[in-house]
Amino acid sequence: MTQFSHTQTAHCESGVISNMFRHYGLQISEPMAFGIGAGIFFGHLPFVKVNGVPGTTYRIWPGAIFSRVCKRLGVKMESHKFGSPDKAMQALDEVIAKGIPVGMQSSVYYLPYFPASYRFHFNAHNLVVYGKENGDYLVSDPIMDTVTTIDHENLVQARFAKGFPEPKGKMYFPVSVPKQVDFREPIKAGIRQACYYMLKIPMPMFGVKGIRFLAKRVKNYPAKVGDRRAGLYLGNIIRMQEEIGTGGAGFRFMYAAFLQEAGALLNNEELKVIGKELTAVGDLWRNFAFSAGRVCKARAADNTSYADLGNMLMHIAGEEEKVFRRLSKVKI
C-alpha cells in the first residue's frame, strides 16, 4: 500500500498541491502554493446564480492555482476527464495500483466523511486518493485532520455530480516533479499576476472595483429584492467568504502568510510589512462577516443596516487597493 504523508490545510486546491508535491520530495507550504498560483481574487457576478443567489468569489477560478504552480515550478502533470463512471474508476484503479497518488475534482455533497452540515452542492472540491483497501478508497482530503476512506459508490457520485462545474471524473497526477526549485521567479510572477487581477481588470465586477460594485448593491438589497431575498444574498456572501473561502476572511489571511513567507525567503522586509497590512484587511473582512451575520439573523442590536454593511465594504475596498498598489511597486 502506498504511504502518503497527510497534512491538514485550510483550502482544498492549495492543500492538495502542498501534500502531493511533498510526497515527491518538493517542499512547498500551502500559502506558498496559493501565492505562486496567484489565488487571491475578488469577483461578484450578479448574473451567475449559485443555488439561486448571485455568485461571489474571493479566489481565482478552480484549477487555475494548480495549473499556474505546475507551470512556474516545472511540474509536469497528466490530467483526464471521462465520459463514463466505469472508465473513470478503471483509470483510477490502474494508476493507484502503480503506487501513484491521484488528485481529483469532486462534489462535497457526496463525501460521506464530511459532517452533514458541511455537505452541499459544491463541485470544485479537490482531494487525493492514494490507495485501495478492502474495496474502499484511501483518501487524503486536505480539509480533514487525518486520512479517511470512501466507498466505490459514493466516490462515483462525487466524481460525476451534476451541476456547474461538472467534475466529469476529472483526475490528475504528477509525471515529473523537481526535488528542488528556485522560488524567486515563481514568487515574482505570482505577485505580478495577483496585482493585475486585483487592480487592472477593466470590468467593474472584479478586483477592488468588484468589492465597490458589491458594496453599492448590498446597500440596495432590501429595496431591490425584499428583506427575505436580501438575507439570502447576504448569507451567500458570508458563506463564500468564510466557508468556501477556507483561508479565512476570503483567503486574505492565507495570502498574507504567503507574503510573510516570501519576505523571509527573499530577505525582503517590505513584503513582510505588506503581509501584516493584509492581515489587518482580513480582520476587516471578518468584522464585516460578523455584522452581516447578525443582520441575516435579525440580531443587530446595534442597528447595523444594509447601508452600513455597504460602507464597510467600501472601506475594505480602499484598504485592499492600498495593499495591492504598494505590493505592485515592490522591488523583488
Backbone as numpy.savetxt, mean C-alpha at the origin, in Angstrom:
# Nx Ny Nz CAx CAy CAz Cx Cy Cz
10.65 -29.63 2.71 9.81 -28.43 2.71 10.70 -27.18 2.71
10.32 -26.18 1.91 11.07 -24.94 1.84 10.94 -24.16 3.14
12.07 -23.71 3.68 12.06 -22.84 4.84 11.93 -21.39 4.35
11.05 -20.64 5.00 10.84 -19.25 4.58 10.85 -18.37 5.81
11.70 -17.36 5.79 11.82 -16.45 6.93 10.72 -15.39 6.85
9.77 -15.48 7.76 8.61 -14.59 7.74 8.80 -13.44 8.72
8.56 -12.23 8.26 8.55 -11.05 9.13 7.25 -10.30 8.92
6.56 -9.98 9.99 5.33 -9.21 9.86 5.67 -7.78 9.45
4.89 -7.24 8.52 5.13 -5.89 8.03 3.83 -5.09 8.07
3.92 -3.83 7.69 2.75 -2.96 7.75 1.86 -3.10 6.52
2.47 -3.34 5.36 1.72 -3.32 4.10 2.08 -4.56 3.27
1.09 -5.08 2.55 1.29 -6.37 1.89 2.31 -6.32 0.75
2.22 -5.33 -0.13 3.08 -5.34 -1.32 4.55 -5.10 -0.96
4.80 -4.06 -0.17 6.18 -3.80 0.24 6.68 -4.88 1.19
5.76 -5.49 1.96 6.14 -6.57 2.86 6.55 -7.83 2.12
5.82 -8.17 1.05 6.19 -9.33 0.23 7.55 -9.10 -0.42
7.79 -7.89 -0.90 9.09 -7.56 -1.49 10.21 -7.81 -0.48
10.06 -7.25 0.71 11.09 -7.37 1.74 11.32 -8.82 2.13
10.24 -9.56 2.39 10.37 -10.97 2.81 10.94 -11.85 1.70
10.44 -11.65 0.48 10.87 -12.50 -0.63 12.33 -12.25 -1.00
12.71 -10.97 -1.06 14.10 -10.66 -1.42 15.07 -11.15 -0.35
14.65 -11.01 0.91 15.51 -11.47 2.00 15.73 -12.99 1.92
14.72 -13.71 1.44 14.84 -15.17 1.26 16.00 -15.50 0.32
16.24 -14.59 -0.64 17.31 -14.81 -1.63 18.60 -14.09 -1.25
18.65 -13.53 -0.05 19.90 -12.93 0.42 20.04 -11.45 0.19
19.02 -10.80 -0.41 19.07 -9.36 -0.63 18.33 -8.67 0.52
19.08 -8.04 1.39 18.50 -7.41 2.59 17.91 -6.05 2.23
16.61 -5.93 2.38 15.94 -4.64 2.14 14.76 -4.53 3.10
14.68 -3.41 3.80 13.58 -3.21 4.74 12.30 -2.86 3.98
11.18 -2.99 4.67 9.90 -2.62 4.05 9.86 -1.13 3.68
10.24 -0.20 4.58 10.22 1.22 4.18 11.12 1.50 2.98
12.31 0.84 2.92 13.21 1.06 1.79 12.56 0.58 0.49
11.90 -0.57 0.53 11.19 -1.07 -0.66 10.10 -0.10 -1.07
9.36 0.41 -0.10 8.27 1.35 -0.37 8.80 2.64 -0.99
9.93 3.13 -0.47 10.49 4.38 -0.97 11.11 4.25 -2.35
11.91 3.18 -2.54 12.52 2.96 -3.87 11.43 2.75 -4.92
10.32 2.14 -4.51 9.21 1.92 -5.43 8.29 3.11 -5.56
8.65 4.25 -4.93 7.84 5.48 -5.00 6.38 5.18 -4.69
6.15 4.51 -3.56 4.79 4.09 -3.22 3.89 5.19 -2.71
4.48 6.28 -2.19 3.66 7.36 -1.63 2.89 8.08 -2.74
1.63 8.44 -2.44 0.79 9.03 -3.48 -0.46 9.58 -2.82
-1.26 10.30 -3.57 -2.63 10.62 -3.16 -3.48 10.78 -4.41
-4.67 10.24 -4.36 -5.61 10.42 -5.45 -7.04 10.30 -4.93
-7.91 11.17 -5.41 -9.33 11.05 -5.10 -10.10 11.04 -6.41
-10.81 9.94 -6.65 -11.48 9.73 -7.94 -12.98 9.57 -7.71
-13.73 10.67 -7.72 -15.17 10.59 -7.42 -15.95 9.76 -8.44
-15.40 9.63 -9.65 -16.09 8.87 -10.70 -15.75 7.38 -10.67
-14.77 6.99 -9.84 -14.45 5.56 -9.67 -15.03 5.12 -8.33
-16.09 4.32 -8.39 -16.77 3.91 -7.17 -16.19 2.60 -6.65
-15.88 2.57 -5.37 -15.42 1.37 -4.66 -16.49 1.00 -3.66
-17.15 -0.12 -3.89 -18.29 -0.51 -3.04 -19.33 0.61 -2.96
-19.52 1.31 -4.08 -20.57 2.32 -4.17 -20.20 3.71 -3.69
-18.95 3.89 -3.25 -18.52 5.22 -2.79 -17.27 5.64 -3.55
-17.02 6.96 -3.63 -15.85 7.43 -4.40 -14.54 6.86 -3.87
-13.63 6.58 -4.79 -12.35 5.97 -4.42 -11.32 7.00 -4.00
-10.63 6.70 -2.92 -9.52 7.52 -2.43 -8.32 6.60 -2.23
-7.16 7.02 -2.70 -5.96 6.20 -2.50 -4.82 7.05 -1.97
-4.03 6.46 -1.09 -2.89 7.14 -0.47 -1.57 6.54 -0.94
-1.64 5.62 -1.88 -0.45 4.94 -2.40 -0.62 4.76 -3.90
0.48 4.46 -4.56 0.44 4.26 -6.00 -0.31 2.96 -6.30
-0.73 2.80 -7.54 -1.59 1.66 -7.91 -0.90 0.31 -7.63
-1.70 -0.73 -7.33 -1.14 -2.04 -6.99 -0.22 -2.59 -8.07
0.89 -3.15 -7.65 1.87 -3.75 -8.56 2.99 -2.82 -8.96
2.74 -1.50 -8.86 3.75 -0.53 -9.32 4.99 -0.54 -8.43
4.79 -0.66 -7.11 5.93 -0.67 -6.20 6.83 -1.84 -6.53
6.22 -3.01 -6.70 6.98 -4.22 -6.98 7.78 -4.09 -8.27
7.12 -3.65 -9.34 7.80 -3.58 -10.63 8.93 -2.55 -10.62
8.73 -1.43 -9.92 9.77 -0.41 -9.86 10.97 -0.87 -9.05
10.71 -1.52 -7.90 11.81 -2.00 -7.07 12.63 -3.04 -7.83
11.95 -3.95 -8.52 12.67 -4.97 -9.30 13.55 -4.33 -10.36
12.99 -3.38 -11.07 13.75 -2.71 -12.14 14.95 -1.96 -11.58
14.74 -1.24 -10.47 15.81 -0.40 -9.93 16.90 -1.19 -9.20
16.55 -2.39 -8.72 17.55 -3.19 -8.01 18.10 -4.33 -8.87
17.64 -4.44 -10.11 18.15 -5.47 -11.01 17.64 -6.86 -10.70
16.43 -6.95 -10.13 15.81 -8.25 -9.85 14.96 -8.65 -11.06
15.15 -9.87 -11.55 14.35 -10.36 -12.67 13.24 -11.26 -12.13
12.01 -10.95 -12.53 10.85 -11.68 -12.05 10.15 -12.40 -13.20
9.49 -13.48 -12.87 8.59 -14.14 -13.81 7.18 -13.99 -13.27
6.25 -13.60 -14.12 4.88 -13.33 -13.67 3.89 -13.97 -14.63
2.80 -14.52 -14.09 1.80 -15.19 -14.92 0.39 -14.88 -14.43
-0.55 -14.77 -15.38 -1.99 -14.78 -15.08 -2.61 -15.95 -15.82
-3.80 -16.36 -15.40 -4.37 -17.59 -15.94 -5.85 -17.43 -16.27
-6.28 -18.21 -17.25 -7.68 -18.20 -17.65 -8.53 -19.17 -16.85
-7.89 -20.14 -16.20 -8.67 -21.13 -15.45 -7.98 -21.46 -14.13
-8.78 -21.73 -13.08 -8.20 -22.09 -11.78 -7.34 -23.35 -11.84
-7.75 -24.34 -12.62 -6.98 -25.59 -12.70 -5.55 -25.34 -13.16
-5.40 -24.54 -14.22 -4.07 -24.24 -14.75 -3.26 -23.42 -13.73
-3.95 -22.50 -13.06 -3.27 -21.64 -12.08 -2.74 -22.46 -10.92
-3.55 -23.38 -10.42 -3.12 -24.18 -9.27 -2.05 -25.20 -9.67
-2.16 -25.72 -10.88 -1.12 -26.65 -11.36 0.22 -25.93 -11.48
0.18 -24.71 -12.02 1.42 -23.93 -12.17 2.02 -23.61 -10.80
1.17 -23.26 -9.84 1.64 -22.98 -8.49 2.31 -24.20 -7.89
1.64 -25.35 -8.01 2.19 -26.60 -7.44 3.56 -26.93 -8.04
3.69 -26.71 -9.35 4.95 -27.04 -10.02 6.10 -26.16 -9.51
5.81 -24.88 -9.28 6.87 -23.96 -8.86 7.27 -24.21 -7.41
6.28 -24.36 -6.52 6.64 -24.56 -5.10 7.27 -25.93 -4.89
6.99 -26.88 -5.78 7.63 -28.20 -5.68 9.14 -28.09 -5.91
9.56 -27.02 -6.60 10.99 -26.79 -6.82 11.64 -26.01 -5.68
10.85 -25.73 -4.64 11.38 -24.99 -3.50 11.42 -23.49 -3.71
10.61 -23.00 -4.66 10.60 -21.57 -4.98 9.37 -20.91 -4.36
9.52 -19.97 -3.41 8.37 -19.24 -2.87 7.71 -18.41 -3.97
6.38 -18.36 -3.95 5.61 -17.69 -5.00 4.76 -16.57 -4.41
4.91 -15.36 -4.94 4.03 -14.27 -4.57 2.78 -14.32 -5.41
1.68 -13.85 -4.85 0.44 -13.83 -5.63 -0.51 -12.74 -5.16
-1.38 -12.36 -6.10 -2.41 -11.37 -5.83 -3.68 -12.11 -5.45
-4.39 -11.59 -4.44 -5.56 -12.32 -3.96 -6.61 -11.35 -3.43
-7.78 -11.92 -3.13 -8.84 -11.16 -2.47 -8.78 -11.42 -0.98
-8.85 -10.37 -0.19 -8.85 -10.50 1.27 -10.07 -11.30 1.75
-11.18 -11.17 1.02 -12.45 -11.74 1.47 -12.40 -13.25 1.66
-11.60 -13.93 0.85 -11.58 -15.40 0.87 -10.39 -15.98 1.64
-9.74 -15.16 2.46 -8.61 -15.65 3.25 -9.12 -16.00 4.65
-9.31 -17.29 4.94 -9.97 -17.68 6.19 -9.17 -17.37 7.45
-7.86 -17.12 7.31 -7.06 -16.82 8.49 -7.20 -15.35 8.92
-7.87 -14.53 8.10 -8.16 -13.16 8.51 -9.37 -13.15 9.44
-9.37 -12.32 10.49 -10.58 -12.18 11.30 -11.75 -11.73 10.43
-12.95 -12.15 10.79 -14.14 -11.86 9.98 -14.30 -10.35 9.72
-13.98 -9.53 10.71 -14.18 -8.08 10.56 -13.23 -7.46 9.54
-12.16 -8.17 9.19 -11.18 -7.65 8.23 -11.38 -8.22 6.84
-12.33 -9.12 6.68 -12.52 -9.78 5.38 -13.57 -9.02 4.57
-13.08 -8.26 3.59 -13.98 -7.52 2.70 -13.44 -7.66 1.28
-14.20 -7.17 0.32 -13.86 -7.40 -1.09 -12.78 -6.42 -1.56
-11.53 -6.80 -1.31 -10.37 -6.04 -1.76 -9.46 -7.04 -2.49
-9.30 -6.83 -3.80 -8.67 -7.85 -4.66 -7.21 -7.60 -4.99
-6.56 -6.73 -4.25 -5.15 -6.43 -4.57 -4.24 -6.74 -3.39
-4.58 -7.78 -2.64 -3.76 -8.17 -1.50 -2.66 -9.12 -1.97
-1.45 -8.94 -1.45 -0.31 -9.78 -1.83 0.12 -10.68 -0.68
0.49 -11.90 -1.01 0.97 -12.87 -0.03 1.95 -13.81 -0.72
2.63 -14.64 0.07 3.58 -15.61 -0.46 3.14 -17.02 -0.08
3.08 -17.91 -1.06 2.91 -19.35 -0.79 4.28 -19.99 -0.98
4.76 -20.68 0.06 6.13 -21.20 0.00 6.22 -22.72 0.11
5.07 -23.41 0.14 5.12 -24.87 0.22 3.73 -25.46 0.37
3.69 -26.76 0.55 2.43 -27.48 0.66 2.61 -28.62 1.66
1.60 -28.82 2.50 1.68 -29.84 3.54 0.29 -30.40 3.81
0.14 -31.71 3.67 -1.16 -32.38 3.90 -2.29 -31.75 3.10
-1.97 -31.34 1.87 -2.99 -30.78 0.97 -3.24 -29.30 1.15
-2.73 -28.70 2.23 -2.90 -27.26 2.46 -1.64 -26.50 2.03
-1.84 -25.25 1.66 -0.72 -24.42 1.22 -0.15 -23.63 2.40
1.17 -23.56 2.45 1.86 -22.82 3.50 1.99 -21.37 3.07
1.51 -20.47 3.91 1.38 -19.07 3.54 2.20 -18.16 4.46
2.95 -17.26 3.84 3.55 -16.14 4.55 2.81 -14.88 4.09
1.86 -14.46 4.92 1.11 -13.23 4.63 1.72 -12.13 5.48
2.32 -11.12 4.88 3.08 -10.13 5.66 2.25 -9.37 6.69
0.94 -9.38 6.54 0.09 -8.69 7.51 -0.04 -9.49 8.81
0.18 -10.81 8.73 0.03 -11.68 9.90 1.32 -11.76 10.70
1.19 -12.05 12.00 2.38 -12.08 12.85 3.18 -13.38 12.70
2.59 -14.39 12.09 3.32 -15.64 11.88 2.82 -16.31 10.60
3.51 -17.36 10.16 3.07 -18.07 8.96 1.77 -18.81 9.26
1.05 -19.17 8.22 -0.24 -19.83 8.39 -0.48 -20.77 7.21
-1.69 -21.30 7.08 -2.02 -22.20 5.98 -3.36 -21.79 5.38
-3.61 -22.29 4.16 -4.90 -22.09 3.51 -5.21 -23.32 2.69
-6.47 -23.70 2.67 -6.86 -24.89 1.91 -7.02 -24.55 0.44
-7.06 -25.60 -0.37 -7.10 -25.47 -1.83 -8.28 -24.62 -2.30
-9.47 -24.91 -1.77 -10.69 -24.25 -2.25 -10.67 -22.75 -1.97
-10.29 -22.36 -0.75 -10.25 -20.94 -0.44 -9.17 -20.20 -1.22
-8.05 -20.86 -1.47 -6.99 -20.21 -2.25 -7.46 -19.99 -3.69
-8.18 -20.95 -4.25 -8.73 -20.78 -5.60 -9.68 -19.58 -5.62
-10.57 -19.50 -4.64 -11.51 -18.38 -4.58 -10.79 -17.05 -4.44
-9.75 -17.01 -3.61 -9.00 -15.77 -3.40 -8.26 -15.35 -4.66
-7.75 -16.33 -5.41 -6.98 -16.02 -6.62 -7.87 -15.66 -7.81
-9.14 -16.07 -7.77 -10.03 -15.82 -8.90 -11.29 -15.07 -8.48
-11.15 -14.18 -7.51 -12.28 -13.36 -7.08 -12.71 -12.44 -8.20
-14.00 -12.17 -8.26 -14.54 -11.24 -9.24 -14.48 -9.82 -8.69
-14.59 -8.85 -9.60 -14.53 -7.45 -9.19 -13.20 -6.83 -9.56
-13.11 -5.52 -9.39 -11.92 -4.78 -9.80 -10.94 -4.66 -8.64
-9.64 -4.91 -8.89 -9.08 -5.53 -10.09 -9.14 -7.05 -9.98
-9.47 -7.73 -11.06 -9.53 -9.19 -11.02 -8.13 -9.77 -10.94
-7.85 -10.60 -9.92 -6.50 -11.16 -9.79 -6.13 -12.10 -10.94
-7.13 -12.84 -11.46 -6.91 -13.80 -12.55 -5.75 -14.75 -12.25
-5.68 -15.18 -10.99 -4.66 -16.16 -10.61 -3.24 -15.65 -10.66
-3.05 -14.34 -10.64 -1.71 -13.78 -10.82 -0.72 -14.35 -9.80
0.42 -14.84 -10.29 1.50 -15.30 -9.43 2.83 -14.82 -10.00
3.83 -14.67 -9.14 5.12 -14.14 -9.58 6.21 -14.67 -8.65
7.41 -14.79 -9.19 8.53 -15.28 -8.39 9.84 -14.83 -9.04
10.88 -14.65 -8.22 12.16 -14.16 -8.75 12.88 -15.23 -9.58
13.49 -14.80 -10.66 14.34 -15.67 -11.47 15.81 -15.39 -11.15
16.09 -14.11 -10.85 17.46 -13.70 -10.55 17.43 -12.55 -9.55
18.13 -12.73 -8.41 18.18 -11.70 -7.37 19.64 -11.44 -7.00
20.12 -10.21 -7.18 21.50 -9.91 -6.76 21.61 -9.96 -5.24
22.74 -10.44 -4.74 22.93 -10.52 -3.29 23.18 -9.14 -2.67
23.85 -8.28 -3.45 24.15 -6.94 -2.96 23.87 -5.93 -4.06
23.38 -4.75 -3.65 23.14 -3.67 -4.61 23.57 -2.36 -3.98
23.86 -1.39 -4.82 24.13 -0.03 -4.37 22.78 0.71 -4.36
22.34 1.11 -3.19 21.01 1.70 -3.05 20.95 3.17 -3.47
22.10 3.81 -3.68 22.10 5.26 -3.90 21.22 5.68 -5.10
21.47 5.12 -6.27 20.70 5.52 -7.45 19.23 5.11 -7.35
18.91 3.90 -6.87 17.50 3.54 -6.69 16.77 4.49 -5.73
17.45 4.92 -4.67 16.83 5.87 -3.75 16.54 7.20 -4.45
17.53 7.70 -5.19 17.35 8.96 -5.91 16.19 8.87 -6.90
16.14 7.75 -7.65 15.08 7.57 -8.65 13.71 7.51 -7.97
13.62 6.80 -6.84 12.36 6.70 -6.12 11.89 8.04 -5.60
12.81 8.83 -5.05 12.45 10.15 -4.52 12.00 11.08 -5.64
12.73 11.09 -6.74 12.35 11.93 -7.89 10.94 11.61 -8.36
10.65 10.32 -8.47 9.33 9.91 -8.98 8.23 10.29 -7.99
8.48 10.08 -6.70 7.47 10.43 -5.69 7.17 11.93 -5.71
8.21 12.74 -5.82 8.02 14.20 -5.87 7.22 14.61 -7.10
7.49 13.95 -8.22 6.73 14.26 -9.44 5.25 13.96 -9.23
4.96 12.77 -8.70 3.56 12.39 -8.54 2.83 13.24 -7.50
3.52 13.70 -6.48 2.87 14.50 -5.45 2.74 15.97 -5.84
3.62 16.46 -6.75 3.65 17.89 -7.03 3.27 18.29 -8.46
3.51 17.40 -9.43 3.52 17.88 -10.81 2.49 17.25 -11.76
1.71 16.28 -11.31 0.67 15.75 -12.19 -0.32 16.87 -12.45
-0.61 17.20 -13.72 -1.42 18.37 -14.02 -2.90 18.25 -13.63
-3.41 17.04 -13.49 -4.83 16.86 -13.16 -5.09 17.15 -11.68
-6.28 17.71 -11.37 -6.53 18.19 -10.00 -6.82 17.09 -8.97
-6.98 15.85 -9.40 -7.37 14.78 -8.46 -6.18 14.10 -7.80
-4.93 14.47 -8.18 -3.77 13.71 -7.74 -2.75 14.58 -6.99
-1.98 13.92 -6.11 -0.94 14.61 -5.36 -1.52 15.61 -4.38
-0.76 16.65 -4.05 -1.25 17.63 -3.07 -2.47 18.36 -3.63
-2.55 18.52 -4.95 -3.75 19.13 -5.55 -4.97 18.24 -5.28
-4.74 16.93 -5.28 -5.83 16.00 -5.01 -6.36 16.11 -3.59
-5.46 16.39 -2.63 -5.90 16.56 -1.24 -6.79 17.80 -1.14
-6.39 18.87 -1.83 -7.23 20.09 -1.83 -8.56 19.83 -2.55
-8.51 19.06 -3.62 -9.71 18.69 -4.38 -10.68 17.96 -3.45
-10.17 17.01 -2.67 -11.01 16.26 -1.73 -11.53 17.19 -0.63
-10.68 18.08 -0.15 -11.08 18.99 0.94 -12.33 19.78 0.55
-12.35 20.29 -0.66 -13.51 21.07 -1.13 -14.76 20.21 -1.21
-14.58 18.97 -1.63 -15.73 18.07 -1.76 -16.28 17.67 -0.39
-15.36 17.41 0.55 -15.79 17.02 1.90 -16.65 18.12 2.53
-16.26 19.36 2.34 -17.03 20.48 2.90 -18.49 20.46 2.43
-18.69 19.99 1.18 -20.03 20.04 0.58 -20.77 18.70 0.64
-20.19 17.69 1.26 -20.83 16.37 1.27 -22.29 16.39 1.77
-22.57 16.96 2.94 -23.96 16.90 3.43 -24.95 17.56 2.47
-24.58 18.71 1.93 -25.48 19.42 1.02 -25.64 18.68 -0.31
-24.57 18.04 -0.77 -24.57 17.39 -2.08 -25.24 16.02 -2.05
-24.91 15.22 -1.04 -25.36 13.81 -1.07 -26.21 13.42 0.13
-26.44 14.32 1.06 -27.24 14.01 2.24 -26.40 13.43 3.35
-26.94 13.47 4.57 -26.16 13.07 5.74 -25.74 11.60 5.71
-26.63 10.71 5.27 -26.30 9.29 5.31 -25.15 8.97 4.37
-25.27 9.41 3.12 -24.21 9.12 2.15 -22.93 9.89 2.49
-23.08 11.06 3.06 -21.90 11.81 3.48 -21.10 11.00 4.49
-21.80 10.35 5.42 -21.13 9.50 6.41 -20.44 8.32 5.76
-21.08 7.71 4.76 -20.47 6.58 4.04 -19.22 7.03 3.30
-19.32 8.17 2.62 -18.19 8.70 1.86 -17.00 8.98 2.80
-17.31 9.62 3.91 -16.27 9.98 4.87 -15.65 8.72 5.48
-16.49 7.74 5.78 -16.00 6.49 6.35 -15.02 5.79 5.43
-15.27 5.87 4.13 -14.37 5.21 3.18 -13.02 5.92 3.09
-13.03 7.24 3.22 -11.78 8.00 3.23 -10.90 7.55 4.41
-11.53 7.38 5.57 -10.79 6.93 6.76 -10.30 5.50 6.56
-11.17 4.65 6.04 -10.81 3.24 5.85 -9.61 3.09 4.92
-9.63 3.82 3.82 -8.51 3.74 2.87 -7.23 4.29 3.49
-7.38 5.24 4.40 -6.21 5.85 5.05 -5.61 4.94 6.12
-6.46 4.37 6.98 -5.95 3.69 8.17 -6.00 2.16 8.08
-6.89 1.60 7.27 -6.96 0.14 7.16 -6.25 -0.35 5.90
-6.64 0.19 4.74 -5.95 -0.18 3.50 -4.58 0.48 3.46
-4.51 1.70 3.95 -3.22 2.41 4.05 -2.47 1.95 5.28
-2.08 0.70 5.26 -1.60 0.06 6.48 -0.23 0.55 6.94
0.35 1.50 6.24 1.57 2.09 6.77 1.26 3.07 7.89
-0.01 3.33 8.15 -0.42 4.31 9.15 -0.48 5.68 8.53
-1.58 6.41 8.78 -1.76 7.77 8.25 -1.57 7.80 6.74
-2.14 6.81 6.06 -2.04 6.78 4.61 -0.62 6.64 4.12
0.17 5.79 4.79 1.54 5.48 4.41 2.54 6.60 4.69
2.08 7.70 5.28 3.01 8.81 5.52 4.10 8.41 6.53
3.75 7.63 7.54 4.75 7.20 8.51 5.78 6.28 7.87
5.31 5.41 6.96 6.24 4.49 6.31 7.21 5.25 5.41
6.71 6.23 4.66 7.61 6.99 3.79 8.58 7.82 4.62
8.12 8.32 5.77 9.02 9.05 6.67 10.14 8.13 7.16
9.79 6.88 7.46 10.81 5.91 7.90 11.81 5.64 6.77
11.32 5.61 5.53 12.22 5.46 4.38 13.21 6.62 4.31
12.71 7.85 4.48 13.59 9.02 4.40 14.64 8.99 5.51
14.24 8.54 6.69 15.20 8.42 7.80 16.27 7.38 7.46
15.84 6.23 6.94 16.80 5.17 6.60 17.70 5.60 5.45
17.11 6.25 4.45 17.91 6.73 3.32 18.92 7.78 3.78
18.49 8.65 4.70 19.41 9.68 5.23 20.60 9.06 5.93
20.35 8.01 6.70 21.45 7.33 7.41 22.36 6.61 6.42
21.76 5.95 5.43 22.53 5.19 4.45 23.41 6.09 3.59
22.88 7.26 3.23 23.59 8.17 2.34 24.31 9.28 3.10
24.25 9.21 4.44 24.88 10.23 5.27 24.37 11.63 4.90
23.04 11.73 4.80 22.40 12.97 4.37 21.44 13.42 5.47
21.84 14.43 6.23 21.05 14.88 7.37 19.73 15.51 6.95
19.70 16.14 5.77 18.47 16.81 5.34 17.36 15.80 5.11
17.68 14.63 4.57 16.66 13.60 4.39 16.07 13.19 5.73
16.91 13.09 6.75 16.42 12.73 8.08 15.47 13.80 8.63
15.83 15.06 8.42 14.99 16.16 8.89 13.64 16.15 8.18
13.66 15.93 6.87 12.40 15.89 6.11 11.55 14.70 6.55
12.22 13.61 6.89 11.50 12.45 7.42 10.73 12.81 8.69
11.36 13.58 9.56 10.69 14.01 10.80 9.52 14.94 10.48
9.69 15.80 9.47 8.60 16.70 9.07 7.41 15.91 8.53
7.70 14.87 7.77 6.61 14.06 7.22 5.92 13.25 8.32
6.67 12.84 9.33 6.05 12.18 10.49 5.03 13.11 11.14
5.37 14.39 11.24 4.44 15.37 11.81 3.19 15.50 10.93
3.37 15.43 9.61 2.21 15.45 8.70 1.36 14.19 8.92
2.03 13.07 9.13 1.30 11.83 9.44 0.43 11.99 10.68
0.93 12.71 11.67 0.14 12.98 12.88 -1.11 13.81 12.53
-0.96 14.75 11.59 -2.12 15.54 11.16 -3.17 14.64 10.49
-2.71 13.69 9.67 -3.63 12.74 9.04 -4.35 11.93 10.10
-3.61 11.48 11.12 -4.23 10.71 12.20 -5.30 11.53 12.93
-4.99 12.80 13.19 -5.96 13.68 13.85 -7.21 13.86 12.99
-7.00 13.98 11.68 -8.13 14.08 10.77 -9.00 12.83 10.86
-8.37 11.65 10.83 -9.11 10.39 10.89 -9.91 10.30 12.19
-9.31 10.72 13.30 -10.01 10.69 14.59 -11.24 11.59 14.55
-11.07 12.82 14.08 -12.19 13.77 14.02 -13.26 13.30 13.04
-12.82 12.79 11.88 -13.77 12.31 10.88 -14.55 11.10 11.40
-13.88 10.24 12.15 -14.56 9.08 12.73 -15.65 9.50 13.70
-15.40 10.54 14.48 -16.41 11.04 15.42 -17.59 11.65 14.67
-17.31 12.32 13.56 -18.40 12.88 12.75 -19.25 11.75 12.17
-18.57 10.69 11.67 -19.30 9.54 11.10 -20.25 8.92 12.13
-19.79 8.88 13.38 -20.59 8.24 14.44 -21.45 9.24 15.20
-21.48 10.46 14.70 -22.27 11.53 15.34 -21.89 11.70 16.80
-20.58 11.61 17.08 -20.09 11.76 18.45 -19.24 13.01 18.61
-19.38 13.94 17.69 -18.50 15.12 17.72 -18.98 16.09 18.80
-18.58 15.80 20.04 -18.99 16.65 21.17 -18.47 18.08 20.99
-17.35 18.18 20.26 -16.78 19.51 20.03 -17.37 20.17 18.78
-18.44 19.55 18.26 -19.16 20.11 17.12 -18.29 20.27 15.87
-17.41 19.31 15.63 -16.64 19.32 14.38 -17.61 19.15 13.22
-17.46 19.96 12.20 -18.35 19.92 11.03 -17.59 19.42 9.81
-18.33 19.15 8.75 -17.69 18.76 7.49 -16.82 19.91 6.97
-17.24 21.14 7.22 -16.41 22.29 6.83 -15.09 22.28 7.59
-15.16 21.93 8.88 -13.92 21.85 9.68 -13.01 20.77 9.13
-13.58 19.62 8.77 -12.77 18.53 8.22 -12.12 18.96 6.90
-12.87 19.70 6.08 -12.30 20.20 4.83 -11.14 21.13 5.09
-11.26 21.96 6.12 -10.17 22.88 6.49 -8.95 22.10 6.98
-9.18 21.01 7.72 -8.07 20.17 8.18 -7.31 19.60 6.98
-8.06 19.16 5.97 -7.42 18.61 4.77 -6.66 19.68 4.00
-7.20 20.89 3.96 -6.48 21.98 3.30 -5.14 22.24 4.00
-5.16 22.21 5.31 -3.92 22.41 6.07 -2.93 21.28 5.80
-3.42 20.05 5.77 -2.56 18.89 5.47 -1.93 19.04 4.09
-2.74 19.47 3.12 -2.22 19.65 1.75 -1.07 20.65 1.74
-1.24 21.75 2.47 -0.19 22.76 2.52 1.09 22.22 3.14
0.95 21.43 4.21 2.13 20.87 4.88 2.81 19.82 4.00
2.03 18.99 3.31 2.63 17.99 2.42 3.34 18.67 1.26
2.76 19.73 0.76 3.41 20.44 -0.35 4.78 20.97 0.09
4.86 21.52 1.30 6.15 22.01 1.81 7.17 20.87 1.88
6.73 19.71 2.40 7.63 18.57 2.55 8.17 18.12 1.20
7.28 17.93 0.22 7.73 17.38 -1.06 8.48 18.40 -1.90
8.17 19.69 -1.73 8.96 20.71 -2.44 10.38 20.73 -1.87
10.51 20.63 -0.57 11.84 20.58 0.03 12.59 19.32 -0.40
11.86 18.21 -0.40 12.47 16.93 -0.79 12.95 16.97 -2.24
12.19 17.63 -3.10 12.55 17.69 -4.52 13.85 18.47 -4.78
14.27 19.25 -3.78 15.48 20.08 -3.94 16.70 19.53 -3.23
16.54 18.38 -2.55 17.65 17.81 -1.80 18.72 17.30 -2.74
19.96 17.60 -2.45 21.07 17.09 -3.24 21.51 15.74 -2.65
21.37 14.69 -3.45 21.74 13.35 -2.98 22.98 12.88 -3.76
